[in-house]
Amino acid sequence: MVKLRFAPSPTGYLHVGNARAALVNFLFARHEGGQLLLRLDDTDTERGRPEFEQGIYDDLRWLGIEWDEQARQSDRFARYMEVAESLKRAGRLYPCFENEDELAAKRAALIKRKLPPVYDRAALAMTAEQRATAEANGKTPYWRFKLSGEVVSWNDLVLGARSIKLTTVSDPVLIRADGTPLYTFTSVVDDADMNITHIVRGEDHVSNTAVQIDLFRAISSNPVPRFAHLPLISGGEGEKLSKRIGSISLKSLRKDGIEPEALTAYLARLGTSKDAVPLPLAELIAQFSLNDFSRSPPRFDAAQLLGLNRKLLHRLSYEAVQDRLPEGATVAFWEAVRGNLDLLTEARAWWAVVAGEIITPKLSEDSLRVIAAAQETIPPEMTPESWKAWASAISTATGAKGKALYQPLRLALTGEEHGPEMAPLLVLMGRERAARRLAACVAAKAGPG
């Protein structure tokens, strides 16, 4: 069975980059009738926080992403040590004693000679006596994995054929001097133990892949997972998105009023040739294919996401948004304003227009003449037909037409220059509120122009 994993680190809130990775893993797993594992890479105890972990759960559920299995690396320390001991016995994990300054000097010397700064495996030449002496002198070893030296090749499901000579790569450190395992090690052990068949992640992990394949083969007889590396999303100016430089978090998008269906529709098609259109997850799953993804980095376009959000809001039913509308908002209110919204949060402002108070605008003398005529001709009751008849009566009384007629009325009654159709807004605000706003405009001193 196809099995994928999304393995976030709870050291920050999810942003659009890793949300896209989570979504693509989910869509792929479901399209293939497989499973998705949510694995928390939570070994970074210094930066990890409970609120970030909870944020991961909240964000994934908000997007509609479900997982079939869950694990956390902090529960598996004994297993990592067991595998480490096995690698030591096989001669594939060896102790090293150089400090950072010594390693930096080695790298600098190699670079000066125009050679690749690859670790020289000096620690492998140490005798048991030399290692014992080093430890007796207070040095604690860290542990490197001895790479096979082979050429590792794989067919990346997005980027195509890839090949890396392991002789050009330093033996990776798998265990720190304090005994804690590093990501490269824990991730591969987990993938092997948890029967992961496909690894879909960002292109920034390509450089790790050959090492991880070599390590996977050393610790497991399972088939090596297939890899797919998605080109990283860039911002509007082409910069890489990263949670550490404050890029757009799902938490902020949700707070701003972006609908989850709009975000999933956008991220599912980002980097493909398919147009992003508002589609439910079931449709995105049915249409999903890794073959659609380009090898070029896509750009996150906030305007396009907002456009998708707008299209989605315009077709949402009252029942779909009722619990997020202001208290007291009715079906009639939603149907009146939804066609004018980019974000659901904007509905609050229009509820204030029809059911609360507005800031009285200052109008020009010409505009106030229109408002005075509106006071004289205001209908006794606001009905769906009132607006057209009322505007006609005002025009007859003042000679004002077009923008000169409608702009002052809209400003006086709503406080806004643009917005939903006035006919349903008038019914919602009622005659008394409308009359009060007209009187407030007339009482205010005329503004310039």
Short mmCIF file of C-alpha atoms in Angstrom, two decimals:
data_model
loop_
_atom_site.label_atom_id
_atom_site.label_comp_id
_atom_site.label_asym_id
_atom_site.label_seq_id
_atom_site.Cartn_x
_atom_site.Cartn_y
_atom_site.Cartn_z
CA MET A 1 0.00 0.00 0.00
CA VAL A 2 1.12 3.53 -0.79
CA LYS A 3 2.07 5.36 2.41
CA LEU A 4 3.30 8.92 2.71
CA ARG A 5 4.27 11.10 5.62
CA PHE A 6 4.15 14.74 6.56
CA ALA A 7 6.79 15.41 9.19
CA PRO A 8 6.68 18.99 10.51
CA SER A 9 8.81 20.29 13.34
CA PRO A 10 6.75 22.03 16.07
CA THR A 11 9.14 24.99 16.19
CA GLY A 12 6.80 27.46 14.49
CA TYR A 13 3.41 27.81 12.86
CA LEU A 14 2.74 26.24 9.47
CA HIS A 15 3.24 28.59 6.53
CA VAL A 16 2.12 28.27 2.93
CA GLY A 17 5.29 26.39 1.99
CA ASN A 18 4.93 23.47 4.37
CA ALA A 19 1.13 23.58 4.11
CA ARG A 20 1.57 22.92 0.40
CA ALA A 21 3.81 19.95 1.18
CA ALA A 22 1.22 18.59 3.61
CA LEU A 23 -1.56 19.05 1.07
CA VAL A 24 0.33 17.39 -1.79
CA ASN A 25 1.18 14.41 0.42
CA PHE A 26 -2.46 14.13 1.44
CA LEU A 27 -3.81 14.43 -2.11
CA PHE A 28 -1.31 11.89 -3.44
CA ALA A 29 -2.03 9.39 -0.65
CA ARG A 30 -5.79 9.66 -1.12
CA HIS A 31 -5.60 9.57 -4.92
CA GLU A 32 -3.67 6.29 -4.68
CA GLY A 33 -5.97 4.86 -2.02
CA GLY A 34 -3.10 4.95 0.46
CA GLN A 35 -2.34 6.28 3.91
CA LEU A 36 -0.88 9.45 5.38
CA LEU A 37 1.26 9.50 8.51
CA LEU A 38 1.59 12.68 10.56
CA ARG A 39 4.99 12.47 12.25
CA LEU A 40 6.18 15.21 14.55
CA ASP A 41 9.92 15.76 14.24
CA ASP A 42 10.02 17.11 17.78
CA THR A 43 13.60 16.43 18.88
CA ASP A 44 14.46 20.15 18.92
CA THR A 45 13.45 20.69 22.54
CA GLU A 46 14.90 24.21 22.71
CA ARG A 47 12.67 25.71 20.00
CA GLY A 48 9.72 23.32 20.16
CA ARG A 49 6.60 24.58 21.95
CA PRO A 50 3.21 23.00 22.78
CA GLU A 51 1.35 25.87 21.07
CA PHE A 52 3.19 25.20 17.82
CA GLU A 53 2.26 21.52 17.99
CA GLN A 54 -1.39 22.40 18.60
CA GLY A 55 -1.16 24.91 15.78
CA ILE A 56 -0.11 22.13 13.38
CA TYR A 57 -3.17 20.07 14.30
CA ASP A 58 -5.48 23.09 14.03
CA ASP A 59 -4.10 24.21 10.68
CA LEU A 60 -4.24 20.76 9.09
CA ARG A 61 -7.79 20.18 10.26
CA TRP A 62 -8.77 23.65 9.04
CA LEU A 63 -7.50 22.71 5.58
CA GLY A 64 -9.43 19.44 5.71
CA ILE A 65 -6.30 17.29 5.80
CA GLU A 66 -6.83 14.01 7.64
CA TRP A 67 -4.14 11.55 8.70
CA ASP A 68 -4.41 7.82 9.32
CA GLU A 69 -1.56 7.41 11.77
CA GLN A 70 0.45 9.64 14.08
CA ALA A 71 3.89 9.38 15.66
CA ARG A 72 6.45 11.60 17.35
CA GLN A 73 10.20 11.24 17.28
CA SER A 74 10.63 12.08 20.96
CA ASP A 75 8.98 8.72 21.77
CA ARG A 76 11.48 6.75 19.69
CA PHE A 77 14.86 7.60 21.21
CA ALA A 78 15.48 4.01 22.33
CA ARG A 79 14.86 2.79 18.79
CA TYR A 80 17.34 5.27 17.34
CA MET A 81 19.99 4.13 19.79
CA GLU A 82 19.27 0.50 18.92
CA VAL A 83 19.85 1.20 15.22
CA ALA A 84 22.96 3.25 16.06
CA GLU A 85 24.46 0.32 17.95
CA SER A 86 23.77 -1.94 14.99
CA LEU A 87 25.56 0.49 12.66
CA LYS A 88 28.52 0.66 15.06
CA ARG A 89 28.84 -3.11 15.04
CA ALA A 90 28.77 -3.09 11.25
CA GLY A 91 31.53 -0.49 11.10
CA ARG A 92 29.25 2.08 9.47
CA LEU A 93 29.01 4.46 12.43
CA TYR A 94 32.31 5.71 13.80
CA PRO A 95 33.36 8.12 16.55
CA CYS A 96 34.98 11.48 15.80
CA PHE A 97 36.66 13.91 18.16
CA GLU A 98 37.42 17.08 16.14
CA ASN A 99 35.89 20.27 17.48
CA GLU A 100 34.29 22.97 15.33
CA ASP A 101 37.50 24.98 15.04
CA GLU A 102 39.48 21.97 13.86
CA LEU A 103 36.83 21.06 11.30
CA ALA A 104 36.67 24.65 10.06
CA ALA A 105 40.45 24.69 9.60
CA LYS A 106 40.28 21.47 7.57
CA ARG A 107 37.56 22.88 5.35
CA ALA A 108 39.45 26.11 4.82
CA ALA A 109 42.61 24.23 3.84
CA LEU A 110 40.74 22.14 1.27
CA ILE A 111 38.99 25.17 -0.20
CA LYS A 112 42.33 26.99 -0.44
CA ARG A 113 43.64 24.06 -2.50
CA LYS A 114 40.46 24.27 -4.61
CA LEU A 115 39.30 20.86 -3.40
CA PRO A 116 35.79 19.91 -2.22
CA PRO A 117 35.50 20.47 1.56
CA VAL A 118 34.76 16.81 2.26
CA TYR A 119 35.54 15.30 5.66
CA ASP A 120 38.83 13.39 5.45
CA ARG A 121 37.78 10.45 7.67
CA ALA A 122 40.79 11.05 9.90
CA ALA A 123 38.85 9.60 12.82
CA LEU A 124 38.65 6.24 11.06
CA ALA A 125 42.44 5.97 11.22
CA MET A 126 42.51 6.35 14.99
CA THR A 127 43.45 3.27 16.97
CA ALA A 128 41.45 2.05 19.93
CA GLU A 129 44.21 3.37 22.15
CA GLN A 130 44.07 6.83 20.58
CA ARG A 131 40.30 6.97 21.00
CA ALA A 132 40.62 5.91 24.65
CA THR A 133 43.22 8.61 25.21
CA ALA A 134 40.98 11.25 23.62
CA GLU A 135 38.10 10.28 25.88
CA ALA A 136 40.37 10.18 28.92
CA ASN A 137 41.35 13.76 28.09
CA GLY A 138 37.70 14.80 28.34
CA LYS A 139 36.68 14.58 24.71
CA THR A 140 33.26 13.12 23.98
CA PRO A 141 32.82 11.63 20.52
CA TYR A 142 30.16 12.49 18.02
CA TRP A 143 29.31 9.84 15.42
CA ARG A 144 29.49 9.89 11.63
CA PHE A 145 27.96 7.47 9.15
CA LYS A 146 30.48 5.93 6.76
CA LEU A 147 29.06 6.42 3.27
CA SER A 148 29.43 3.58 0.81
CA GLY A 149 31.21 5.64 -1.84
CA GLU A 150 28.76 4.51 -4.51
CA VAL A 151 26.98 6.60 -7.10
CA VAL A 152 23.41 6.91 -5.87
CA SER A 153 20.78 7.45 -8.54
CA TRP A 154 17.05 7.87 -8.32
CA ASN A 155 14.24 8.94 -10.61
CA ASP A 156 12.67 11.92 -8.93
CA LEU A 157 8.93 11.97 -9.57
CA VAL A 158 9.03 15.74 -10.14
CA LEU A 159 12.62 16.67 -11.01
CA GLY A 160 13.48 13.60 -13.10
CA ALA A 161 16.72 11.59 -13.08
CA ARG A 162 19.16 12.49 -10.32
CA SER A 163 22.58 11.09 -9.49
CA ILE A 164 25.14 11.94 -6.78
CA LYS A 165 28.60 10.50 -6.17
CA LEU A 166 28.91 9.84 -2.47
CA THR A 167 32.67 10.38 -2.67
CA THR A 168 31.86 14.08 -3.12
CA VAL A 169 29.87 14.20 0.12
CA SER A 170 31.11 14.29 3.72
CA ASP A 171 30.14 11.42 5.97
CA PRO A 172 27.12 12.86 7.81
CA VAL A 173 27.02 13.29 11.56
CA LEU A 174 24.17 11.14 12.89
CA ILE A 175 24.69 11.41 16.66
CA ARG A 176 25.83 14.56 18.47
CA ALA A 177 28.38 14.47 21.26
CA ASP A 178 25.54 14.84 23.78
CA GLY A 179 23.97 11.67 22.43
CA THR A 180 21.04 13.23 20.60
CA PRO A 181 20.29 11.94 17.09
CA LEU A 182 20.10 14.31 14.12
CA TYR A 183 17.28 14.68 11.60
CA THR A 184 19.02 12.72 8.84
CA PHE A 185 19.23 9.68 11.08
CA THR A 186 15.85 9.83 12.81
CA SER A 187 13.99 10.53 9.59
CA VAL A 188 15.47 7.55 7.75
CA VAL A 189 14.93 5.17 10.69
CA ASP A 190 11.30 6.29 10.91
CA ASP A 191 10.73 5.97 7.16
CA ALA A 192 12.12 2.42 7.24
CA ASP A 193 10.23 1.33 10.35
CA MET A 194 6.95 2.92 9.30
CA ASN A 195 6.95 1.48 5.77
CA ILE A 196 6.93 4.81 3.95
CA THR A 197 6.72 4.18 0.20
CA HIS A 198 6.90 7.75 -1.15
CA ILE A 199 8.59 10.87 0.21
CA VAL A 200 7.22 14.14 -1.18
CA ARG A 201 8.98 17.24 0.11
CA GLY A 202 10.65 20.51 -0.85
CA GLU A 203 13.51 20.79 -3.31
CA ASP A 204 15.78 22.03 -0.52
CA HIS A 205 16.05 18.39 0.62
CA VAL A 206 17.45 17.09 -2.68
CA SER A 207 21.02 17.36 -1.38
CA ASN A 208 20.11 15.00 1.49
CA THR A 209 18.53 12.33 -0.66
CA ALA A 210 21.59 10.35 -1.77
CA VAL A 211 22.88 10.18 1.81
CA GLN A 212 19.47 9.10 3.07
CA ILE A 213 19.18 6.39 0.44
CA ASP A 214 22.62 5.06 1.39
CA LEU A 215 21.68 5.08 5.07
CA PHE A 216 18.29 3.48 4.34
CA ARG A 217 20.01 0.58 2.57
CA ALA A 218 22.35 0.14 5.52
CA ILE A 219 19.58 -0.21 8.10
CA SER A 220 16.70 -1.84 6.23
CA SER A 221 15.93 -4.49 3.65
CA ASN A 222 12.71 -2.72 2.68
CA PRO A 223 12.43 -1.13 -0.77
CA VAL A 224 13.85 2.39 -0.79
CA PRO A 225 11.01 4.96 -0.88
CA ARG A 226 10.42 6.88 -4.08
CA PHE A 227 11.19 10.59 -3.92
CA ALA A 228 9.45 13.66 -5.29
CA HIS A 229 10.93 17.11 -4.65
CA LEU A 230 8.70 20.12 -5.20
CA PRO A 231 10.41 23.35 -6.29
CA LEU A 232 10.18 25.83 -3.43
CA ILE A 233 7.57 28.55 -3.44
CA SER A 234 8.98 32.04 -3.75
CA GLY A 235 7.45 35.33 -2.67
CA GLY A 236 6.38 38.18 -4.88
CA GLU A 237 9.98 39.32 -5.37
CA GLY A 238 11.29 35.80 -5.90
CA GLU A 239 12.61 35.30 -2.36
CA LYS A 240 12.28 31.87 -0.77
CA LEU A 241 9.46 31.50 1.73
CA SER A 242 10.51 30.34 5.17
CA LYS A 243 8.78 30.31 8.53
CA ARG A 244 11.98 31.72 10.03
CA ILE A 245 11.76 34.94 8.03
CA GLY A 246 8.13 35.56 8.87
CA SER A 247 6.42 34.40 5.69
CA ILE A 248 2.68 33.98 5.47
CA SER A 249 1.38 31.65 8.15
CA LEU A 250 -1.86 29.71 7.93
CA LYS A 251 -2.80 31.22 11.26
CA SER A 252 -2.62 34.74 9.78
CA LEU A 253 -4.49 33.72 6.61
CA ARG A 254 -7.26 32.20 8.69
CA LYS A 255 -7.43 35.32 10.86
CA ASP A 256 -7.61 37.50 7.74
CA GLY A 257 -10.63 35.57 6.50
CA ILE A 258 -9.20 33.34 3.77
CA GLU A 259 -11.42 30.31 3.27
CA PRO A 260 -9.68 26.91 3.60
CA GLU A 261 -11.21 25.69 0.35
CA ALA A 262 -9.72 28.69 -1.48
CA LEU A 263 -6.26 28.01 -0.02
CA THR A 264 -6.31 24.28 -0.79
CA ALA A 265 -7.48 24.96 -4.35
CA TYR A 266 -4.67 27.48 -4.78
CA LEU A 267 -1.87 25.41 -3.23
CA ALA A 268 -2.93 22.18 -4.98
CA ARG A 269 -2.43 23.81 -8.38
CA LEU A 270 0.53 26.06 -7.49
CA GLY A 271 3.46 25.08 -9.67
CA THR A 272 1.31 23.21 -12.20
CA SER A 273 -0.09 24.19 -15.58
CA LYS A 274 -3.65 23.75 -14.34
CA ASP A 275 -5.72 26.81 -13.50
CA ALA A 276 -6.52 27.29 -9.84
CA VAL A 277 -10.29 27.14 -9.45
CA PRO A 278 -12.37 26.69 -6.29
CA LEU A 279 -12.79 22.92 -5.97
CA PRO A 280 -13.63 20.73 -2.97
CA LEU A 281 -10.98 18.34 -1.70
CA ALA A 282 -12.73 15.36 -3.26
CA GLU A 283 -12.29 16.90 -6.72
CA LEU A 284 -8.69 17.87 -6.03
CA ILE A 285 -7.98 14.29 -4.98
CA ALA A 286 -9.61 12.84 -8.09
CA GLN A 287 -7.65 15.13 -10.42
CA PHE A 288 -4.28 14.93 -8.64
CA SER A 289 -1.09 13.93 -10.42
CA LEU A 290 2.56 14.59 -9.60
CA ASN A 291 3.16 14.76 -13.35
CA ASP A 292 1.43 18.15 -13.37
CA PHE A 293 4.16 19.86 -11.34
CA SER A 294 6.79 21.95 -13.11
CA ARG A 295 10.49 21.92 -12.27
CA SER A 296 10.47 25.72 -11.98
CA PRO A 297 9.82 27.46 -8.63
CA PRO A 298 6.30 28.91 -8.47
CA ARG A 299 5.51 32.32 -7.01
CA PHE A 300 2.96 32.87 -4.32
CA ASP A 301 0.50 35.43 -5.67
CA ALA A 302 -1.66 36.89 -2.90
CA ALA A 303 -3.90 38.61 -5.47
CA GLN A 304 -4.68 35.29 -7.15
CA LEU A 305 -5.47 33.68 -3.81
CA LEU A 306 -7.74 36.60 -2.95
CA GLY A 307 -9.48 36.21 -6.31
CA LEU A 308 -10.16 32.55 -5.57
CA ASN A 309 -11.45 33.48 -2.14
CA ARG A 310 -13.78 36.02 -3.69
CA LYS A 311 -15.21 33.48 -6.15
CA LEU A 312 -15.75 31.00 -3.37
CA LEU A 313 -17.51 33.47 -1.07
CA HIS A 314 -19.84 34.58 -3.82
CA ARG A 315 -21.28 31.08 -4.10
CA LEU A 316 -21.32 30.04 -0.43
CA SER A 317 -24.70 29.51 1.19
CA TYR A 318 -25.79 31.27 4.35
CA GLU A 319 -25.65 27.96 6.22
CA ALA A 320 -21.96 27.56 5.31
CA VAL A 321 -20.99 30.86 6.96
CA GLN A 322 -23.72 31.49 9.53
CA ASP A 323 -21.55 30.68 12.54
CA ARG A 324 -18.88 33.16 11.40
CA LEU A 325 -21.18 36.09 10.61
CA PRO A 326 -21.93 38.86 13.12
CA GLU A 327 -24.59 37.99 15.66
CA GLY A 328 -28.02 38.66 14.23
CA ALA A 329 -26.96 38.52 10.57
CA THR A 330 -29.71 37.03 8.43
CA VAL A 331 -30.00 35.16 5.15
CA ALA A 332 -31.10 38.40 3.51
CA PHE A 333 -27.99 40.17 4.79
CA TRP A 334 -25.65 37.47 3.49
CA GLU A 335 -27.30 37.41 0.07
CA ALA A 336 -27.07 41.21 -0.08
CA VAL A 337 -23.36 41.50 0.72
CA ARG A 338 -21.60 38.28 -0.33
CA GLY A 339 -21.12 39.41 -3.91
CA ASN A 340 -19.09 42.36 -2.66
CA LEU A 341 -16.70 40.50 -0.35
CA ASP A 342 -13.08 39.52 -0.87
CA LEU A 343 -12.80 38.18 2.69
CA LEU A 344 -15.52 36.99 5.04
CA THR A 345 -14.18 39.32 7.73
CA GLU A 346 -15.40 42.24 5.59
CA ALA A 347 -18.98 41.21 6.37
CA ARG A 348 -18.58 42.79 9.82
CA ALA A 349 -18.22 46.25 8.30
CA TRP A 350 -21.37 45.80 6.20
CA TRP A 351 -23.29 44.57 9.23
CA ALA A 352 -22.39 47.84 10.93
CA VAL A 353 -23.75 49.65 7.87
CA VAL A 354 -27.17 47.97 8.04
CA ALA A 355 -27.51 47.37 11.77
CA GLY A 356 -25.09 49.69 13.55
CA GLU A 357 -23.58 53.14 13.17
CA ILE A 358 -21.40 54.75 10.53
CA ILE A 359 -19.15 57.81 10.49
CA THR A 360 -21.09 60.68 8.99
CA PRO A 361 -19.31 61.85 5.84
CA LYS A 362 -18.81 65.52 4.97
CA LEU A 363 -20.41 66.26 1.62
CA SER A 364 -20.12 69.13 -0.84
CA GLU A 365 -22.87 71.75 -1.25
CA ASP A 366 -24.06 70.09 -4.45
CA SER A 367 -24.19 66.70 -2.75
CA LEU A 368 -26.07 68.15 0.23
CA ARG A 369 -28.77 69.45 -2.11
CA VAL A 370 -29.29 65.85 -3.21
CA ILE A 371 -29.45 64.71 0.41
CA ALA A 372 -31.95 67.44 1.29
CA ALA A 373 -34.16 66.29 -1.56
CA ALA A 374 -33.76 62.72 -0.32
CA GLN A 375 -35.10 63.83 3.07
CA GLU A 376 -38.11 65.43 1.43
CA THR A 377 -38.93 62.34 -0.68
CA ILE A 378 -37.96 59.46 1.63
CA PRO A 379 -40.50 56.64 1.28
CA PRO A 380 -42.69 55.75 4.27
CA GLU A 381 -41.37 52.18 4.22
CA MET A 382 -38.26 50.55 2.76
CA THR A 383 -39.19 47.74 0.38
CA PRO A 384 -37.21 46.06 -2.42
CA GLU A 385 -38.81 48.52 -4.83
CA SER A 386 -38.15 51.65 -2.75
CA TRP A 387 -34.66 52.49 -4.01
CA LYS A 388 -35.50 52.88 -7.69
CA ALA A 389 -38.59 55.00 -7.06
CA TRP A 390 -36.84 57.12 -4.43
CA ALA A 391 -33.82 57.81 -6.65
CA SER A 392 -36.17 58.82 -9.48
CA ALA A 393 -38.00 61.27 -7.22
CA ILE A 394 -34.71 62.81 -6.04
CA SER A 395 -33.51 63.17 -9.62
CA THR A 396 -36.75 64.92 -10.61
CA ALA A 397 -36.41 67.34 -7.69
CA THR A 398 -32.72 68.20 -8.23
CA GLY A 399 -31.92 67.39 -11.85
CA ALA A 400 -29.00 65.23 -10.61
CA LYS A 401 -28.26 62.06 -12.58
CA GLY A 402 -25.70 59.27 -12.67
CA LYS A 403 -22.77 59.65 -10.32
CA ALA A 404 -23.94 63.08 -9.14
CA LEU A 405 -27.12 61.43 -7.89
CA TYR A 406 -26.04 58.04 -6.63
CA GLN A 407 -22.65 58.85 -5.10
CA PRO A 408 -23.94 61.32 -2.46
CA LEU A 409 -26.78 58.98 -1.54
CA ARG A 410 -24.50 55.97 -1.12
CA LEU A 411 -22.03 57.99 0.96
CA ALA A 412 -24.72 59.44 3.21
CA LEU A 413 -26.49 56.13 3.76
CA THR A 414 -23.53 53.72 4.03
CA GLY A 415 -20.42 55.86 4.61
CA GLU A 416 -18.79 54.09 1.64
CA GLU A 417 -18.22 55.12 -1.98
CA HIS A 418 -18.73 51.59 -3.28
CA GLY A 419 -20.51 48.48 -2.11
CA PRO A 420 -23.43 46.11 -2.55
CA GLU A 421 -26.62 47.11 -4.35
CA MET A 422 -28.50 49.76 -2.42
CA ALA A 423 -31.99 48.26 -2.76
CA PRO A 424 -31.45 45.30 -0.40
CA LEU A 425 -29.22 47.39 1.91
CA LEU A 426 -32.05 49.90 2.40
CA VAL A 427 -34.50 47.15 3.34
CA LEU A 428 -32.01 45.86 5.90
CA MET A 429 -31.18 49.25 7.44
CA GLY A 430 -34.81 50.43 7.51
CA ARG A 431 -36.39 53.85 7.08
CA GLU A 432 -35.60 55.20 10.54
CA ARG A 433 -31.85 54.54 10.30
CA ALA A 434 -31.74 55.91 6.76
CA ALA A 435 -33.56 59.10 7.78
CA ARG A 436 -31.26 59.57 10.76
CA ARG A 437 -28.16 59.33 8.53
CA LEU A 438 -29.55 61.81 6.00
CA ALA A 439 -30.30 64.28 8.81
CA ALA A 440 -26.78 63.84 10.22
CA CYS A 441 -25.28 64.73 6.82
CA VAL A 442 -27.40 67.84 6.49
CA ALA A 443 -26.51 68.89 10.04
CA ALA A 444 -22.79 68.46 9.36
CA LYS A 445 -20.84 71.33 7.85
CA ALA A 446 -20.34 70.96 4.13
CA GLY A 447 -16.93 69.59 3.18
CA PRO A 448 -14.62 70.88 0.42
CA GLY A 449 -15.57 70.21 -3.19
#
